[in-house]
Coordinates of C-alpha atoms (C1' of nucleotides) in Angstrom, one line a residue:
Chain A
X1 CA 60.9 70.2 177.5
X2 CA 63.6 70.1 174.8
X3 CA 61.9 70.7 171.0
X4 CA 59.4 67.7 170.2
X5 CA 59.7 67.4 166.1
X6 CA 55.9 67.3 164.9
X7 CA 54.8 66.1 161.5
X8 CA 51.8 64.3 160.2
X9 CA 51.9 61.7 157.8
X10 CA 48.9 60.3 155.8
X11 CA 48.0 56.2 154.7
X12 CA 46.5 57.1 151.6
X13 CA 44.1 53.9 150.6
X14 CA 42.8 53.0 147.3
X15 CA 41.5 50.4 145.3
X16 CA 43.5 49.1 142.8
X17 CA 41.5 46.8 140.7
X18 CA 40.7 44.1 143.3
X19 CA 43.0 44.4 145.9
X20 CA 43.6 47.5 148.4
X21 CA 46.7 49.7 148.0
X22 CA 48.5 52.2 149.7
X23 CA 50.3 55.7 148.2
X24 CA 54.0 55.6 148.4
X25 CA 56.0 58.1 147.7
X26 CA 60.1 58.2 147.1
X27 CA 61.5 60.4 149.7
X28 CA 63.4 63.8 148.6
X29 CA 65.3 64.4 152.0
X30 CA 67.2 62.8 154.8
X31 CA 66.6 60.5 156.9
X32 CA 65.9 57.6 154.6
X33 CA 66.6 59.9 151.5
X34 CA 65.4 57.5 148.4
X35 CA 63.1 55.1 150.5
X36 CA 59.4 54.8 149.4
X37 CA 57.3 56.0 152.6
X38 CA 54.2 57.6 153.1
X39 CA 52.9 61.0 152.1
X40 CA 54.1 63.2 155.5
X41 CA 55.8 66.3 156.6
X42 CA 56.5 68.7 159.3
X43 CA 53.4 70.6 160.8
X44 CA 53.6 74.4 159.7
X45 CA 52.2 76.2 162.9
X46 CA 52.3 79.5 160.6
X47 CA 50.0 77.5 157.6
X48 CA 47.6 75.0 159.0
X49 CA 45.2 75.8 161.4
X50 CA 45.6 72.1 162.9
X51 CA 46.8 68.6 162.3
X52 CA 44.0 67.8 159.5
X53 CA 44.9 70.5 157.5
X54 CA 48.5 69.7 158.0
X55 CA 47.5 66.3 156.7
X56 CA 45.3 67.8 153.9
X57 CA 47.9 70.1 152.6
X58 CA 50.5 66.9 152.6
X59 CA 48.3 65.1 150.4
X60 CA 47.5 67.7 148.1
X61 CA 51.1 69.3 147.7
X62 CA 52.4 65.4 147.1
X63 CA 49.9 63.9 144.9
X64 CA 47.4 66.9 143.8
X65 CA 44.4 65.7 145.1
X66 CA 41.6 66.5 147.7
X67 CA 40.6 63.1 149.5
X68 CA 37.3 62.7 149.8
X69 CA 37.7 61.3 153.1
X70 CA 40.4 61.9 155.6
X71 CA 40.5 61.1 159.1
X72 CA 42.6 60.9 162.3
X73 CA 44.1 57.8 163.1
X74 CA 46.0 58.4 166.1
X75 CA 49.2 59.5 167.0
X76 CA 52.9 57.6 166.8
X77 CA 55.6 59.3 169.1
X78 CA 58.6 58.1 171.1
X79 CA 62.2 58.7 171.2
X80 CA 63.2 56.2 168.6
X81 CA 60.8 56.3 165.3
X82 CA 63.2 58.9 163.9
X83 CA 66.6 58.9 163.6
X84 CA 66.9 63.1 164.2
X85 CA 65.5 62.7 168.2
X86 CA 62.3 62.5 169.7
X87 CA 59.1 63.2 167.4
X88 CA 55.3 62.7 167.1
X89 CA 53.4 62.2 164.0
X90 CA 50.0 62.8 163.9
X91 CA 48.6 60.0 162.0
X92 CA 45.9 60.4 159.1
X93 CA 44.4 58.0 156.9
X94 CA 42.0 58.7 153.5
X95 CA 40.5 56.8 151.4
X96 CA 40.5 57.9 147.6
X97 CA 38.9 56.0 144.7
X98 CA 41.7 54.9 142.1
X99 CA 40.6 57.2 139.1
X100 CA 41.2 60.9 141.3
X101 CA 44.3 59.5 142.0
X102 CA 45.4 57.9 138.1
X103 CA 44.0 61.7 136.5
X104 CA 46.7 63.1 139.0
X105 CA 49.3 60.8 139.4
X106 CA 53.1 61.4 138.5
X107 CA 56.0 59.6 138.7
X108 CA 56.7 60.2 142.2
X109 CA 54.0 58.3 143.2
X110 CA 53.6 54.7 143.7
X111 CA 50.3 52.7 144.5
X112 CA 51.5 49.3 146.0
X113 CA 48.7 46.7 147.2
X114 CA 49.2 46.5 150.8
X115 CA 50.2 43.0 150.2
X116 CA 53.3 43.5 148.6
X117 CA 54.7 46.2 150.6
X118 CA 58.1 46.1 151.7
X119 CA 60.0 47.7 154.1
X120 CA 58.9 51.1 155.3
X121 CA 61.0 53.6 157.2
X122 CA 59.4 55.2 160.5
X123 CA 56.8 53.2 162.1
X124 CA 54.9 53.5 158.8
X125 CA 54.1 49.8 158.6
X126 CA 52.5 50.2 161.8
X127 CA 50.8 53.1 160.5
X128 CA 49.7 51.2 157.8
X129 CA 48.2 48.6 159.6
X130 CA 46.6 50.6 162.0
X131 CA 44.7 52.0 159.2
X132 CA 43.9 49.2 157.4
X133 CA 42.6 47.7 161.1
X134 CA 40.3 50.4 161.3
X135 CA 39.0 50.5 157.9
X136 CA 38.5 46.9 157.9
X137 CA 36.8 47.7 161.9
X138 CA 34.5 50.4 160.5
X139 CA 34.1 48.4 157.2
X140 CA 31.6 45.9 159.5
X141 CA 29.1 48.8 160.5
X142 CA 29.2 51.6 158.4
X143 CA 29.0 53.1 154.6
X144 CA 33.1 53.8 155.0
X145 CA 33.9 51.6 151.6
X146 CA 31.4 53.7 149.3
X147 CA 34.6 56.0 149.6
X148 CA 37.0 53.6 148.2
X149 CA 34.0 53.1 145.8
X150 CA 34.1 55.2 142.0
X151 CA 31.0 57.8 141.3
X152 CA 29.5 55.2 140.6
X153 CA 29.1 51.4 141.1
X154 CA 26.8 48.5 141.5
X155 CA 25.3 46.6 144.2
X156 CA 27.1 43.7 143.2
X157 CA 30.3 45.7 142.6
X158 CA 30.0 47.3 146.3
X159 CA 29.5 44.0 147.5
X160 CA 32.6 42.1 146.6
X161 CA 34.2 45.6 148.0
X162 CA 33.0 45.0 151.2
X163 CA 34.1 40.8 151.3
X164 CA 37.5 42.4 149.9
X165 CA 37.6 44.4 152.9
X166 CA 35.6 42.0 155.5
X167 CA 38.0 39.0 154.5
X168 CA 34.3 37.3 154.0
X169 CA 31.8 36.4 151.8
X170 CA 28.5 38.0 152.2
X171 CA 24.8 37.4 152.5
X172 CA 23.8 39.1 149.2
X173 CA 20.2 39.6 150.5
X174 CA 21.1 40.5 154.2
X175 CA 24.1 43.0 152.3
X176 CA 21.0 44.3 150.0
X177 CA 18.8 45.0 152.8
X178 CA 21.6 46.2 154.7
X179 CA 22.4 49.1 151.9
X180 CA 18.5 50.0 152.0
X181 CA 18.4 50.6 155.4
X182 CA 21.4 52.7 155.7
X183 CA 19.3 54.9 152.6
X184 CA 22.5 56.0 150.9
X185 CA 22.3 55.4 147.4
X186 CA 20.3 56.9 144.3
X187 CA 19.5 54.6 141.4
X188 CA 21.3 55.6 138.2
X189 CA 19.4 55.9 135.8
X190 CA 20.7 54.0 132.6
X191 CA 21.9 50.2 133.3
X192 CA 25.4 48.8 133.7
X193 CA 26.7 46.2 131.1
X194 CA 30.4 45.4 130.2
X195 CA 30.1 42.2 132.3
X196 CA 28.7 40.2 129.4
X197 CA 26.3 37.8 128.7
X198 CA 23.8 38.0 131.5
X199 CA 21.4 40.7 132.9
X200 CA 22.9 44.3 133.6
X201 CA 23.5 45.2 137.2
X202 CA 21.8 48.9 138.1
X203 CA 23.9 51.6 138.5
X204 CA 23.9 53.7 142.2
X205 CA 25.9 56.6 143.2
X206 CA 25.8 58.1 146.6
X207 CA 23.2 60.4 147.8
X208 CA 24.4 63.9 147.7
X209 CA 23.6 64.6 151.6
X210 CA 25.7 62.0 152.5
X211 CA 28.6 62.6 150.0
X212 CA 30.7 63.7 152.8
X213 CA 29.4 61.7 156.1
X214 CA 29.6 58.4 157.5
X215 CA 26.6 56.4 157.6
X216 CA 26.2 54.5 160.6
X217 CA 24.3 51.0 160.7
X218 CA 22.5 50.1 164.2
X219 CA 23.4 46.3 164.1
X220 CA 26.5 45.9 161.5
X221 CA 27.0 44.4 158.5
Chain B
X1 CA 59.0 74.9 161.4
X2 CA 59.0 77.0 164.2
X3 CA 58.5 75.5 168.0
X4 CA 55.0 73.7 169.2
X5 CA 53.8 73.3 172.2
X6 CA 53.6 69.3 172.6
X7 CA 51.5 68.5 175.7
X8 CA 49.3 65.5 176.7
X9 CA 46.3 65.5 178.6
X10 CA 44.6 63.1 180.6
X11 CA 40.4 62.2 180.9
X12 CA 40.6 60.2 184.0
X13 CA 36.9 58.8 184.7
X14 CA 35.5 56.6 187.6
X15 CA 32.3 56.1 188.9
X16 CA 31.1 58.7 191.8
X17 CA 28.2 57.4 193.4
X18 CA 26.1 56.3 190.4
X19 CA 27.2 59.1 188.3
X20 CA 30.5 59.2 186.3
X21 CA 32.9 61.9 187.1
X22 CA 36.2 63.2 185.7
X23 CA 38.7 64.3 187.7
X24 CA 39.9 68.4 187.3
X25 CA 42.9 69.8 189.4
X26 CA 43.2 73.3 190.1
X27 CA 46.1 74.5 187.4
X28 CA 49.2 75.8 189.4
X29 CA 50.2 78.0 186.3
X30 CA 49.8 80.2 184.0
X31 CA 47.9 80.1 181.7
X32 CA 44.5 79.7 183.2
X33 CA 46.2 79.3 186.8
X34 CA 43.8 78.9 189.3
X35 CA 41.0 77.2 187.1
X36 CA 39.8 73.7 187.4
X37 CA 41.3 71.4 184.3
X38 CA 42.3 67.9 183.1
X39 CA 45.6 66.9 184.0
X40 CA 48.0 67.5 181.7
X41 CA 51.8 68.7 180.8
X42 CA 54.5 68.7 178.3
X43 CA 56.0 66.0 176.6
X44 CA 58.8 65.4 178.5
X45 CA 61.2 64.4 175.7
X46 CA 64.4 63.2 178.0
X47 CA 61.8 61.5 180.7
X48 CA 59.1 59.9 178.4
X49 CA 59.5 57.0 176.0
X50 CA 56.4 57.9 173.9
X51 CA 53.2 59.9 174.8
X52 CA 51.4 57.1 176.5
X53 CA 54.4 57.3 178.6
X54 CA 54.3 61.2 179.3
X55 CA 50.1 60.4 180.1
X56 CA 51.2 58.0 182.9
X57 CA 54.0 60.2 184.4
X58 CA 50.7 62.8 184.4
X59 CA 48.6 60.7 186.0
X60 CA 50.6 59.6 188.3
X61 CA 52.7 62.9 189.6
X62 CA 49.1 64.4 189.6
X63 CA 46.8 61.9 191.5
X64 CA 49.4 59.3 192.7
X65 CA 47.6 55.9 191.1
X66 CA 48.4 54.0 187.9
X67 CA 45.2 53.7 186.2
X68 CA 43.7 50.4 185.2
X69 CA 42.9 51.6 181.5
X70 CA 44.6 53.9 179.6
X71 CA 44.2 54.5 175.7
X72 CA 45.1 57.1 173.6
X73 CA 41.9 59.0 172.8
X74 CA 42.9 61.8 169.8
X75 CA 45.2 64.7 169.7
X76 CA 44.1 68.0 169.6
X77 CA 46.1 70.9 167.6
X78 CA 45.7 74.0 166.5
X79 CA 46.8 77.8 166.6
X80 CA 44.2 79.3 168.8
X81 CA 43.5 76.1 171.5
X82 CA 46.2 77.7 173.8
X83 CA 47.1 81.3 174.4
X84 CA 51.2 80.6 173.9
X85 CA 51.1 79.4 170.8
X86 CA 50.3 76.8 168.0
X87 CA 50.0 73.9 170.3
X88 CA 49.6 69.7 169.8
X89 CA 47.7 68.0 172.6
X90 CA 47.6 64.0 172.6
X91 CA 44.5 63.6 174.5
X92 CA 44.1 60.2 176.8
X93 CA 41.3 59.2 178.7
X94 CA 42.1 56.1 181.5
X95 CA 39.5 54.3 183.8
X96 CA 39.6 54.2 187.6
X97 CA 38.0 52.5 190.1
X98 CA 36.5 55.2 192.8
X99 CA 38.2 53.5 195.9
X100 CA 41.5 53.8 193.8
X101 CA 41.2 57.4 193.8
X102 CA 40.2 57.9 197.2
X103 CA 42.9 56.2 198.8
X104 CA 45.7 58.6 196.8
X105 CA 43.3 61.5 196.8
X106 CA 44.4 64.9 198.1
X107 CA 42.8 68.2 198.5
X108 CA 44.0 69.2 195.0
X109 CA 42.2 66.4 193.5
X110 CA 38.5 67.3 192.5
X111 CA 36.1 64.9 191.3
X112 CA 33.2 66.4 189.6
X113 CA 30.4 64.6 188.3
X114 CA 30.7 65.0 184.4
X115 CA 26.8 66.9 184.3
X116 CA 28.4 69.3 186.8
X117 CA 31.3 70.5 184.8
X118 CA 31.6 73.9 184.6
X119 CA 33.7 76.2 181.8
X120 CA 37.0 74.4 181.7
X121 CA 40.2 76.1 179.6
X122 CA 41.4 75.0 176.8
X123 CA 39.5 72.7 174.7
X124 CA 39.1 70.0 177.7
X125 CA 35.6 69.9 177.4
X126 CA 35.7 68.9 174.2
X127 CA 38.3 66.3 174.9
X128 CA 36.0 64.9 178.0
X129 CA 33.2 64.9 175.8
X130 CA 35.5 62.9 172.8
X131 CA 36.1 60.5 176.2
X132 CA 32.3 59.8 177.3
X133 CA 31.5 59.5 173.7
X134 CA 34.1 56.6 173.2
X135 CA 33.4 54.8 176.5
X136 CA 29.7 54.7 175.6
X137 CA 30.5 53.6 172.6
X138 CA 32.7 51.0 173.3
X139 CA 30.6 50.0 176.5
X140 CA 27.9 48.8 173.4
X141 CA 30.2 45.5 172.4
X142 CA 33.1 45.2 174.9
X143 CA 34.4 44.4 178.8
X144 CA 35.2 48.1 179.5
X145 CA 33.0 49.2 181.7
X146 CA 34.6 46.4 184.1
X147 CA 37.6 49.2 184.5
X148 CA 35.3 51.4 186.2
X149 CA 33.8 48.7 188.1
X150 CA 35.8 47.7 192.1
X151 CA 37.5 44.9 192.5
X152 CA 34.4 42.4 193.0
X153 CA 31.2 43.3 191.7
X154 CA 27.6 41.6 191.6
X155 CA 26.2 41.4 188.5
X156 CA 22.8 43.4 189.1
X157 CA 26.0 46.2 190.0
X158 CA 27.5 45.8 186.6
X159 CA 24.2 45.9 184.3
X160 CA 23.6 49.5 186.2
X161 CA 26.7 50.3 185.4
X162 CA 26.2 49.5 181.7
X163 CA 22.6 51.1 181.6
X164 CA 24.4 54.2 183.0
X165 CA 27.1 54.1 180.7
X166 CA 24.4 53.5 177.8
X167 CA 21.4 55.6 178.7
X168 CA 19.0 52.5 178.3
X169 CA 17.8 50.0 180.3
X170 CA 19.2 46.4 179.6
X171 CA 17.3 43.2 179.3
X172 CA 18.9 40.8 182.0
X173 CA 18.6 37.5 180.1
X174 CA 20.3 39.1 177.6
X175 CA 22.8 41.0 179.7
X176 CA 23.6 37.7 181.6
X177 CA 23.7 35.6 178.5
X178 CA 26.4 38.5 176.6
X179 CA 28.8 38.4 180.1
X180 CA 28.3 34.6 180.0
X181 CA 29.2 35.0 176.3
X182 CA 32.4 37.0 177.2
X183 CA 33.5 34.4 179.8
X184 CA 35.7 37.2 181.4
X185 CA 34.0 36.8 185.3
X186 CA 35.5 34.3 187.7
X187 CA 32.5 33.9 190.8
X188 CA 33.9 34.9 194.3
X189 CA 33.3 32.3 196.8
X190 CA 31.1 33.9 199.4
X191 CA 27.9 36.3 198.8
X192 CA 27.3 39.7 198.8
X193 CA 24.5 41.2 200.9
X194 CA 24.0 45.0 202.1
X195 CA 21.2 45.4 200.0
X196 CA 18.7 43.9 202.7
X197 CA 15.3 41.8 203.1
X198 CA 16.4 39.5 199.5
X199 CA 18.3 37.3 198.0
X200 CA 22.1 38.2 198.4
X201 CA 23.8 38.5 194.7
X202 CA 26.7 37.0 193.6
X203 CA 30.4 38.2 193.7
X204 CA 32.8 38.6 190.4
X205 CA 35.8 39.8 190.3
X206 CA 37.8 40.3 186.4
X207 CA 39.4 37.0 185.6
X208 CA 42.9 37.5 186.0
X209 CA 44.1 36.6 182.2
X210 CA 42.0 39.7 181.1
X211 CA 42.6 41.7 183.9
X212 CA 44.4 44.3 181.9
X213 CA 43.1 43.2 178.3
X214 CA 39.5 44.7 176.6
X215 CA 37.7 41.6 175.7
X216 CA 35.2 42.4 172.3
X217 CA 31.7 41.2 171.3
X218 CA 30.7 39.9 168.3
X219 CA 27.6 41.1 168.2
X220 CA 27.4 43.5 170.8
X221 CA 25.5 44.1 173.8
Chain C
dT1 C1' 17.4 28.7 123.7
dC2 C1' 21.2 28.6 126.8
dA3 C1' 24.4 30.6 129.9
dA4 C1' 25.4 33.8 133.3
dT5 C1' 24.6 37.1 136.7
dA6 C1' 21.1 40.6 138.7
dG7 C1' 17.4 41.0 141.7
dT8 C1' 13.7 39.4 144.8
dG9 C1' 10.4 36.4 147.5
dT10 C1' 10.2 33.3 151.2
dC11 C1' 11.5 29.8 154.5
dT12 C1' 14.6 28.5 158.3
dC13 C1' 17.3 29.3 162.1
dT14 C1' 19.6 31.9 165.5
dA15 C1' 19.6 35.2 168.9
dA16 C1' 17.5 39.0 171.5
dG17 C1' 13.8 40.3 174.6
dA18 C1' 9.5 39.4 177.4
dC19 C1' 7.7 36.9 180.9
dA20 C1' 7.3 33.8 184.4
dT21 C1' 9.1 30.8 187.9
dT22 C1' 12.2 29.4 191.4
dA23 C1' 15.9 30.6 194.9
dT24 C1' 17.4 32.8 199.0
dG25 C1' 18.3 36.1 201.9
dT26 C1' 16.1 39.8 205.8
dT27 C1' 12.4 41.3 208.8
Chain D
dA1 C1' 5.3 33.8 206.6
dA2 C1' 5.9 38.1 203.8
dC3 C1' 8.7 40.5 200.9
dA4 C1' 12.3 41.8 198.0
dT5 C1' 15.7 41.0 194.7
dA6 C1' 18.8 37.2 192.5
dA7 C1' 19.0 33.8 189.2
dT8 C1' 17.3 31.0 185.6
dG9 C1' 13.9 28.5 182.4
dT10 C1' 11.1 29.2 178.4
dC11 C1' 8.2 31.4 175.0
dT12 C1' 7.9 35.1 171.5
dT13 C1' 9.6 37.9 168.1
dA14 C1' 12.9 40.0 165.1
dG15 C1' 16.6 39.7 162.1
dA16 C1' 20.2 37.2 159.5
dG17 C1' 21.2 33.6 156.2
dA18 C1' 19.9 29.8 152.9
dC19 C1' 17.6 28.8 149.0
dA20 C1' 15.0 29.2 145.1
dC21 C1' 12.8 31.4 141.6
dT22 C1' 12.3 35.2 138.2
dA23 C1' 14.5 38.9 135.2
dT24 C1' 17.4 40.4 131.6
dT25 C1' 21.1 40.5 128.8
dG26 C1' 24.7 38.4 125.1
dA27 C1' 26.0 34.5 122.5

DNA sequence: TCAATAGTGTCTCTAAGACATTATGTT
DNA sequence: AACATAATGTCTTAGAGACACTATTGA
């Protein structure tokens, strides 16, 4: 019953023009003093009232933002993840769009596409992909991109977000009905352009009642 | 920084009759002595390799089997969740077959069907209701009800044992098509009966490549 | 007017469910 | 033989995907 060392760290996900990245930050203290790992820290009994604020306060203190989504992962422990003795980290991961991060960002941090990410310290590369499993899991059934997803977007936009996560192409009218059923999004009003010379896409942005929940499809996709 | 307390707790369901049950021990100390709980105990830092680890040595020091199925399920934290102190709980929840219970069971050993359960300390209601909700969940698109199943099993047995699971009747075409689908069933040479004046059903029994593996549906159901 | 993508209508095909039929045991 | 449930064949229906056609912009 010697003393456990508790932390939380957090696999902050973005998207960084078309491919998905992951918040790195360069570490300020022993062990692995210099290395880029991810956002994490001890759990302060006497300031978080549990893990998820833990995990909250570690992403705010080290990149100045409130994720709009931020959930448990699950938890990595053992005798042998850290070099100072036995410890547990509780696992987070949030999703952020790229522009509340860019509007913060400093030096310290780094956004690196997940597929150029080199060696982490910890178990963090397991972290990471757990996380990216799961988003990629929850990705097939439920309105979890829209958070990766600006204020606003289009259908078509939202679309090649999903095949980005999904690894596949889509239906484009099975994803469209797909959207309508789930009953998430509110027209913009005002068209899209910037794409050039072809017909404007509509604009959408999440319904405000569901600005903070998951939406849940019956059959996926 | 200072001290938490790092503990692990256990869900361990089976199938009582045609109910499911968890199984609550009577705690031995304080705090709560004397009450009905989940198994549980510190993170034994010099014993355990990880928590998964520490959930075994639980399981078994407690009810003397090695369960079939046992995944980590979420960790619980937070100041006011024990009376000693900020305290971190990695909550499991593992699968047993009744007759596996049974056999080990001793008079410290309640199992209580899961609409029985009365006040229980700590937040292990919450955790055993985090544990049904995942098992129905993941009873909508994979093998895993088959951990709460016996050894051999007729199909008729396992559909009640997904309609119980699910809280909805299944159609059998369909239910026999999805198993068929799975291909996880190996037929037992020689029937079952019991049931009386009718055709005797079929015996199945896990194959043995997935006897320890959680084997997914597309598609679900 | 052409090119390009957005958006929608509609047909096809696959898969889930309903229903019916056959199979096989006990009484 | 009667009955009860197992097991399976087959039809119906719902939903997903393919395809095509219309809409709307810039060049």
């Amino acid at each position: 019953m010697s003393a456990v060392i508790c932390t939380v760290d957090v696999v902050l996900l973005t998207l960084l023009g078309e491919e998905l990245a992951a918040v790195l930050l360069r570490r300020e203290h022993e062990p692995f003093q210099g290395a880029l790992a991810i956002p994490g820290g001890y759990v302060h009994p006497q300031d978080d009232l549990c893990a998820h604020d833990a995990a909250m306060r570690v992403i705010k203190n080290k990149t100045g933002i409130v994720a709009p989504y931020l959930e448990q992962l699950a938890t990595f422990s053992g005798a042998t993840r850290d070099p100072r003795g036995w410890s547990l980290s509780v696992a987070h991961y949030a999703l952020v769009p790229y522009p509340l991060l860019a509007a913060r960002k400093d030096a310290a941090v780094h956004v690196v596409p997940v597929s150029q990410l080199g060696t982490l310290p910890f178990d963090h590369r397991a972290m990471i992909d757990t996380a990216l499993e799961r988003l990629r899991n929850k990705s097939q059934y439920s309105s979890l991109p829209c958070f990766l997803a600006g204020d606003t977007f289009t259908l078509p936009q939202l679309q090649r977000l999903y095949e980005l996560l999904l690894g596949e192409t889509l239906n484009k009218v099975s994803f469209r009905r797909k959207m309508s059923e789930m009953d998430i999004l509110d027209p913009v009003d005002g068209q899209f352009e910037a794409a050039g010379a072809h017909r404007p896409a509509q604009l959408y942005r999440l319904k405000a009642a569901v600005r903070k929940t998951l939406t849940v499809l019956e059959r996926g996709l």
